[in-house]
Short mmCIF file of C-alpha atoms and ligand atoms in Angstrom, two decimals:
data_model
loop_
_atom_site.label_atom_id
_atom_site.label_comp_id
_atom_site.label_asym_id
_atom_site.label_seq_id
_atom_site.Cartn_x
_atom_site.Cartn_y
_atom_site.Cartn_z
CA MET A 1 0.00 0.00 0.00
CA GLU A 2 1.12 3.53 -0.70
CA PHE A 3 0.07 6.52 1.40
CA LYS A 4 -0.54 10.24 0.89
CA THR A 5 0.55 12.61 3.62
CA LEU A 6 -2.11 15.17 4.50
CA ALA A 7 -1.24 18.79 5.33
CA ASN A 8 -1.09 17.96 9.05
CA GLY A 9 1.26 14.99 8.56
CA ILE A 10 -1.41 12.26 8.86
CA LYS A 11 -0.85 9.37 6.44
CA MET A 12 -3.83 8.14 4.43
CA PRO A 13 -3.87 4.90 2.37
CA MET A 14 -4.18 5.54 -1.38
CA VAL A 15 -6.74 2.78 -1.94
CA GLY A 16 -9.81 2.41 0.23
CA LEU A 17 -13.17 0.72 0.36
CA GLY A 18 -16.36 2.53 -0.65
CA VAL A 19 -19.47 1.48 1.27
CA PHE A 20 -22.11 3.61 -0.47
CA LYS A 21 -25.26 1.52 -1.17
CA VAL A 22 -24.00 -1.37 0.96
CA SER A 23 -26.99 -2.33 3.09
CA PRO A 24 -26.45 -2.36 6.87
CA ASN A 25 -27.02 -6.14 7.10
CA LYS A 26 -24.20 -6.77 4.61
CA THR A 27 -21.78 -4.09 5.79
CA LYS A 28 -20.00 -5.94 8.60
CA ASN A 29 -19.03 -8.93 6.44
CA TYR A 30 -18.19 -6.68 3.50
CA VAL A 31 -15.78 -4.62 5.61
CA LEU A 32 -14.30 -7.72 7.29
CA ALA A 33 -13.66 -9.31 3.87
CA ALA A 34 -11.98 -6.14 2.64
CA LEU A 35 -9.82 -5.84 5.77
CA LYS A 36 -8.67 -9.44 5.14
CA GLN A 37 -7.64 -8.43 1.62
CA GLY A 38 -5.50 -5.65 3.08
CA TYR A 39 -7.85 -2.64 2.87
CA ARG A 40 -7.17 -0.17 5.68
CA LEU A 41 -9.25 2.81 4.53
CA ILE A 42 -13.05 2.68 4.81
CA ASP A 43 -15.26 5.43 3.38
CA THR A 44 -18.74 5.90 4.79
CA ALA A 45 -21.17 8.75 5.54
CA GLN A 46 -24.03 9.42 7.93
CA THR A 47 -26.40 9.15 4.95
CA TYR A 48 -25.16 5.62 4.11
CA LYS A 49 -26.69 4.37 7.39
CA ASN A 50 -23.99 1.74 7.94
CA GLU A 51 -21.62 3.46 10.38
CA LYS A 52 -22.63 1.15 13.26
CA GLU A 53 -21.75 -2.00 11.31
CA ILE A 54 -18.40 -0.51 10.29
CA GLY A 55 -17.55 0.05 13.96
CA GLU A 56 -18.51 -3.58 14.67
CA ALA A 57 -16.31 -4.85 11.84
CA ILE A 58 -13.31 -2.89 13.08
CA ARG A 59 -13.65 -4.35 16.56
CA GLU A 60 -14.26 -7.89 15.29
CA SER A 61 -11.27 -7.73 12.91
CA GLY A 62 -8.79 -7.54 15.76
CA ILE A 63 -6.73 -5.08 13.72
CA PRO A 64 -5.38 -2.27 15.93
CA ARG A 65 -7.54 0.82 15.60
CA LYS A 66 -4.50 2.95 14.74
CA ASP A 67 -3.93 0.86 11.59
CA ILE A 68 -7.39 1.55 10.14
CA PHE A 69 -8.36 4.86 8.55
CA ILE A 70 -12.08 5.67 8.88
CA THR A 71 -13.74 8.45 6.91
CA THR A 72 -17.31 9.58 7.44
CA LYS A 73 -19.33 12.59 6.31
CA LEU A 74 -21.87 14.99 7.76
CA PHE A 75 -25.00 16.10 5.93
CA LEU A 76 -26.94 19.34 5.59
CA PRO A 77 -29.36 19.14 8.58
CA ASP A 78 -26.27 19.31 10.85
CA TYR A 79 -24.59 22.19 9.05
CA SER A 80 -24.01 24.83 11.72
CA PHE A 81 -21.26 25.52 14.25
CA GLU A 82 -23.05 23.59 17.02
CA GLY A 83 -24.71 21.07 14.71
CA ALA A 84 -21.47 19.83 13.15
CA GLN A 85 -19.97 19.22 16.59
CA GLU A 86 -23.04 17.36 17.83
CA ALA A 87 -23.21 15.31 14.62
CA THR A 88 -19.51 14.39 14.88
CA LYS A 89 -20.12 13.08 18.40
CA ARG A 90 -23.19 11.21 17.10
CA SER A 91 -21.06 9.42 14.46
CA LEU A 92 -18.51 8.46 17.12
CA ASP A 93 -21.30 7.11 19.37
CA ILE A 94 -22.86 5.12 16.53
CA MET A 95 -19.52 3.62 15.47
CA GLY A 96 -18.32 3.13 19.04
CA LEU A 97 -15.07 4.98 18.30
CA ASN A 98 -13.09 7.64 20.15
CA TYR A 99 -12.14 9.41 16.93
CA VAL A 100 -12.56 9.25 13.17
CA ASP A 101 -9.52 9.66 10.96
CA LEU A 102 -11.27 11.96 8.54
CA MET A 103 -14.55 13.87 8.79
CA LEU A 104 -15.90 15.45 5.60
CA LEU A 105 -18.76 17.80 4.87
CA HIS A 106 -20.65 15.84 2.21
CA HIS A 107 -21.67 18.85 0.10
CA PRO A 108 -20.64 22.53 0.10
CA MET A 109 -24.22 23.73 0.52
CA ALA A 110 -26.35 25.50 3.17
CA ASP A 111 -24.28 26.76 6.16
CA TYR A 112 -21.16 24.79 5.34
CA LEU A 113 -18.79 27.48 6.61
CA GLY A 114 -20.56 27.44 9.99
CA ALA A 115 -20.26 23.63 9.97
CA TRP A 116 -16.61 23.95 8.99
CA ARG A 117 -15.90 26.03 12.09
CA GLY A 118 -17.58 23.29 14.13
CA LEU A 119 -15.28 20.72 12.49
CA GLU A 120 -12.26 22.89 13.27
CA ASN A 121 -13.25 22.61 16.94
CA MET A 122 -13.71 18.84 16.71
CA TYR A 123 -10.29 18.58 15.08
CA LYS A 124 -8.70 20.60 17.89
CA GLU A 125 -10.38 18.34 20.47
CA GLY A 126 -9.05 15.21 18.73
CA ALA A 127 -12.46 13.80 17.69
CA CYS A 128 -11.26 13.94 14.05
CA LYS A 129 -7.62 13.39 13.08
CA ALA A 130 -8.24 15.26 9.81
CA ILE A 131 -11.08 17.29 8.28
CA GLY A 132 -12.06 17.93 4.70
CA MET A 133 -14.72 18.65 2.13
CA SER A 134 -16.49 16.68 -0.55
CA ASN A 135 -17.95 17.68 -3.90
CA CYS A 136 -16.20 21.05 -4.10
CA PHE A 137 -15.42 22.52 -7.49
CA PRO A 138 -12.28 24.70 -7.81
CA ASN A 139 -14.15 27.97 -7.15
CA THR A 140 -15.45 26.66 -3.81
CA ILE A 141 -12.04 25.31 -2.83
CA ALA A 142 -10.51 28.72 -3.51
CA ASP A 143 -13.35 30.45 -1.64
CA ILE A 144 -12.94 28.30 1.50
CA CYS A 145 -9.16 28.65 1.49
CA GLU A 146 -9.28 32.43 0.96
CA THR A 147 -11.90 33.01 3.68
CA GLN A 148 -10.20 34.84 6.58
CA THR A 149 -12.30 33.15 9.27
CA VAL A 150 -11.28 29.69 8.03
CA LYS A 151 -8.37 28.81 10.30
CA ILE A 152 -7.72 25.25 9.10
CA LYS A 153 -7.83 24.49 5.38
CA PRO A 154 -9.55 21.29 4.22
CA MET A 155 -7.00 18.49 4.07
CA ILE A 156 -9.01 16.46 1.52
CA ASN A 157 -11.56 17.19 -1.18
CA GLN A 158 -13.43 14.04 -2.20
CA VAL A 159 -14.89 14.44 -5.70
CA GLU A 160 -15.92 12.34 -8.67
CA MET A 161 -12.71 11.63 -10.63
CA HIS A 162 -12.10 8.94 -13.24
CA PRO A 163 -10.82 8.80 -16.83
CA PHE A 164 -14.08 10.26 -18.23
CA ASN A 165 -14.32 13.08 -15.66
CA GLN A 166 -10.74 14.05 -14.85
CA GLN A 167 -11.32 17.44 -13.14
CA ASN A 168 -7.86 18.73 -14.02
CA LEU A 169 -8.51 22.32 -12.89
CA ASN A 170 -9.84 21.01 -9.58
CA LEU A 171 -6.77 18.83 -9.15
CA LYS A 172 -4.46 21.78 -9.87
CA THR A 173 -6.40 24.06 -7.49
CA MET A 174 -6.20 21.50 -4.71
CA GLU A 175 -2.46 21.08 -5.29
CA ASN A 176 -2.01 24.86 -5.06
CA TYR A 177 -3.75 24.92 -1.67
CA GLY A 178 -2.02 21.79 -0.34
CA ILE A 179 -5.23 19.74 -0.40
CA ILE A 180 -5.12 16.02 -1.25
CA SER A 181 -7.61 14.77 -3.85
CA GLU A 182 -9.74 11.72 -3.26
CA ALA A 183 -11.78 10.15 -6.06
CA TRP A 184 -15.29 8.87 -5.49
CA ALA A 185 -16.69 6.63 -8.24
CA PRO A 186 -13.15 6.03 -9.55
CA LEU A 187 -14.69 3.42 -11.90
CA ASN A 188 -17.48 5.76 -13.04
CA GLU A 189 -19.92 3.34 -11.37
CA GLY A 190 -19.40 1.17 -14.47
CA LYS A 191 -21.03 3.82 -16.69
CA ARG A 192 -20.01 4.69 -20.30
CA ASN A 193 -19.11 1.02 -20.68
CA ILE A 194 -15.81 1.75 -18.92
CA PHE A 195 -14.83 -1.91 -18.56
CA LYS A 196 -15.05 -2.39 -22.35
CA ASN A 197 -13.48 0.93 -23.35
CA THR A 198 -11.13 0.43 -26.31
CA ILE A 199 -8.24 2.58 -25.05
CA LEU A 200 -8.36 1.19 -21.51
CA THR A 201 -8.65 -2.39 -22.80
CA LYS A 202 -5.66 -1.94 -25.10
CA ILE A 203 -3.56 -0.57 -22.23
CA SER A 204 -4.78 -3.28 -19.83
CA LYS A 205 -3.55 -6.02 -22.17
CA LYS A 206 -0.14 -4.39 -22.43
CA TYR A 207 0.35 -4.54 -18.64
CA ASN A 208 -1.55 -7.82 -18.16
CA LYS A 209 -3.97 -6.03 -15.81
CA THR A 210 -7.74 -5.46 -15.85
CA VAL A 211 -9.40 -2.26 -17.04
CA ALA A 212 -10.41 -1.50 -13.44
CA GLN A 213 -6.77 -1.73 -12.35
CA ILE A 214 -5.68 0.59 -15.18
CA ALA A 215 -8.34 3.20 -14.32
CA LEU A 216 -7.44 3.11 -10.62
CA ARG A 217 -3.69 3.14 -11.25
CA TRP A 218 -4.08 6.18 -13.52
CA ASN A 219 -5.58 8.16 -10.61
CA ILE A 220 -2.90 6.88 -8.18
CA GLN A 221 -0.19 8.18 -10.52
CA ARG A 222 -1.93 11.58 -10.54
CA GLY A 223 -1.58 11.53 -6.74
CA VAL A 224 -5.31 10.84 -6.22
CA ILE A 225 -6.64 8.50 -3.51
CA VAL A 226 -9.29 6.03 -4.79
CA ILE A 227 -12.17 4.32 -2.95
CA PRO A 228 -13.79 1.82 -5.34
CA LYS A 229 -16.71 -0.32 -4.24
CA SER A 230 -17.36 -3.89 -5.33
CA ASP A 231 -19.68 -6.68 -4.21
CA TYR A 232 -17.18 -9.35 -5.24
CA ASP A 233 -14.14 -10.58 -3.34
CA TYR A 234 -12.09 -11.12 -6.51
CA GLN A 235 -12.76 -7.54 -7.62
CA LEU A 236 -11.90 -6.15 -4.19
CA LYS A 237 -8.60 -8.03 -4.51
CA GLU A 238 -8.05 -6.68 -8.03
CA ASN A 239 -8.77 -3.10 -6.97
CA ILE A 240 -6.15 -3.04 -4.24
CA ASN A 241 -3.43 -4.82 -6.24
CA ILE A 242 -2.31 -1.85 -8.28
CA PHE A 243 1.12 -1.10 -6.84
CA ASP A 244 3.23 -3.62 -8.78
CA PHE A 245 3.21 -1.77 -12.12
CA LYS A 246 3.54 1.75 -13.46
CA LEU A 247 1.76 3.30 -16.44
CA SER A 248 4.13 4.94 -18.90
CA TYR A 249 3.95 8.66 -19.61
CA ALA A 250 2.53 7.84 -23.06
CA ASP A 251 -0.24 5.68 -21.58
CA MET A 252 -1.11 8.35 -18.99
CA LYS A 253 -1.42 10.80 -21.90
CA GLU A 254 -3.54 8.34 -23.88
CA ILE A 255 -5.99 8.06 -20.96
CA GLU A 256 -6.15 11.87 -20.76
CA LYS A 257 -7.90 11.78 -24.15
CA LEU A 258 -10.92 10.06 -22.57
CA ASP A 259 -11.97 13.12 -20.56
CA ILE A 260 -15.48 14.33 -21.46
CA GLY A 261 -15.18 17.17 -18.95
CA HIS A 262 -18.33 16.54 -16.93
CA SER A 263 -20.15 13.96 -14.85
CA GLU A 264 -22.63 11.45 -16.20
CA ILE A 265 -23.49 10.35 -12.66
CA VAL A 266 -24.74 13.57 -11.09
CA ASP A 267 -24.96 17.20 -12.17
CA LEU A 268 -23.97 19.00 -8.98
CA LEU A 269 -24.66 22.38 -10.57
CA ASN A 270 -28.26 21.59 -11.49
CA PRO A 271 -30.69 23.52 -9.23
CA LYS A 272 -32.95 20.44 -9.14
CA PHE A 273 -30.09 18.43 -7.64
CA VAL A 274 -29.39 21.18 -5.08
CA LYS A 275 -33.07 21.15 -4.10
CA TYR A 276 -32.97 17.34 -3.85
CA ILE A 277 -29.96 17.48 -1.50
CA HIS A 278 -31.60 20.15 0.68
CA ASN A 279 -34.68 17.93 1.07
CA PHE A 280 -32.91 14.56 1.30
CA LYS A 281 -34.18 12.45 4.22
CA TYR A 282 -32.04 9.71 5.73
N1 LIG B 301 -18.75 12.02 -1.55
C1 LIG B 301 -19.73 11.65 -2.34
O1 LIG B 301 -20.65 12.43 -2.65
C2 LIG B 301 -19.73 10.25 -2.89
C3 LIG B 301 -20.59 9.93 -3.96
C4 LIG B 301 -20.57 8.63 -4.46
C5 LIG B 301 -19.69 7.69 -3.93
N2 LIG B 301 -18.87 8.02 -2.88
C6 LIG B 301 -17.92 7.04 -2.30
O2 LIG B 301 -17.14 6.46 -3.35
C7 LIG B 301 -17.27 5.05 -3.32
C8 LIG B 301 -17.11 4.45 -4.70
O3 LIG B 301 -18.03 5.01 -5.59
P1 LIG B 301 -19.20 4.18 -6.29
O4 LIG B 301 -19.48 2.97 -5.48
O5 LIG B 301 -20.32 5.11 -6.51
O6 LIG B 301 -18.62 3.80 -7.72
P2 LIG B 301 -17.33 3.02 -8.30
O7 LIG B 301 -16.46 2.53 -7.22
O8 LIG B 301 -16.79 3.85 -9.39
O9 LIG B 301 -18.01 1.81 -9.07
C9 LIG B 301 -18.59 0.73 -8.46
C10 LIG B 301 -19.07 -0.17 -9.60
O10 LIG B 301 -17.95 -0.75 -10.27
C11 LIG B 301 -18.04 -2.16 -10.23
N3 LIG B 301 -16.69 -2.68 -9.98
C12 LIG B 301 -15.89 -2.44 -8.91
N4 LIG B 301 -14.70 -3.03 -9.05
C13 LIG B 301 -14.73 -3.66 -10.25
C14 LIG B 301 -13.78 -4.45 -10.96
N5 LIG B 301 -12.57 -4.68 -10.48
N6 LIG B 301 -14.15 -4.94 -12.18
C15 LIG B 301 -15.38 -4.71 -12.68
N7 LIG B 301 -16.32 -3.98 -12.05
C16 LIG B 301 -15.99 -3.45 -10.84
C17 LIG B 301 -18.99 -2.48 -9.11
O11 LIG B 301 -19.71 -3.62 -9.44
P3 LIG B 301 -19.99 -4.79 -8.38
O12 LIG B 301 -20.41 -4.17 -7.09
O13 LIG B 301 -21.01 -5.61 -9.05
O14 LIG B 301 -18.67 -5.46 -8.23
C18 LIG B 301 -19.93 -1.26 -9.10
O15 LIG B 301 -20.95 -1.45 -10.06
C19 LIG B 301 -18.65 4.84 -2.68
O16 LIG B 301 -18.87 3.52 -2.24
C20 LIG B 301 -18.63 5.88 -1.59
O17 LIG B 301 -17.89 5.42 -0.48
C21 LIG B 301 -18.88 9.30 -2.38
#
């Protein structure tokens, strides 16, 4: 496993396990299976409703807590100075943990700056080892980092990033502010027929790897952390075994040609989506 070092010196594994849409009754075994395969980063959220089972899996695994990196995320109803602090404590209670490694604000909407100040407090108290944002475009990243009342810059921005939606300006902006990028849906949720893509298939044959491994490795070489999700043990194994080869400069460039410059999963800028998020019940 390779690690990225966050702005505060904390080390974060570069491959992790996504648990979005994993039902609570399957979560514990899913996480235990992944931990057996060597996964040490788990990505959840309050909205995923499986934090409790993740806590159970960690305890049952017998792996020292310090060797596992847990990320969770807060959602809009808790976005205020007080609310973010209460919600952080709620996550810790539900998971049965003393701290999370990384707490993110799921979307930069509503009173996210108020919530951010709450997270700064939780960070200072040790309830979160690191704090960050999710779903920020470059303008929002710059806005947060330039805001005088923001005392601690986000250490991570977790955004959709894969060969079809590369977000190069976002990546550059994060680099400029010392923020590490983390890719959700690093396999584009299987959309655009990614696993049969001609360019990725050609490259995969050259390295004797699968298309999934090529897509994930491409992000790793851009310095981006990936958190793919899979229901199958053999795919979980595949997705973490991406450190024994290196894509050439020419192949990295070839993959750059696949960028369509926007998401086909969710249009974060669409007012209907913003309204949906504001009214989302979980
Ligand atoms: N911050 C946010 O707003 C946000 C939004 C979305 C997701 N996330 C996080 O990011 C994680 C990953 O995103 P995601 O689950 O949406 O999408 P993803 O990881 O890009 O794609 C998952 C899909 O790829 C398939 N797959 C995985 N590994 C494969 C392999 N080696 N070969 C072939 N197919 C493979 C899975 O199929 P099978 O399951 O059938 O194997 C599943 O259909 C989530 O679980 C969540 O933790 C965060």
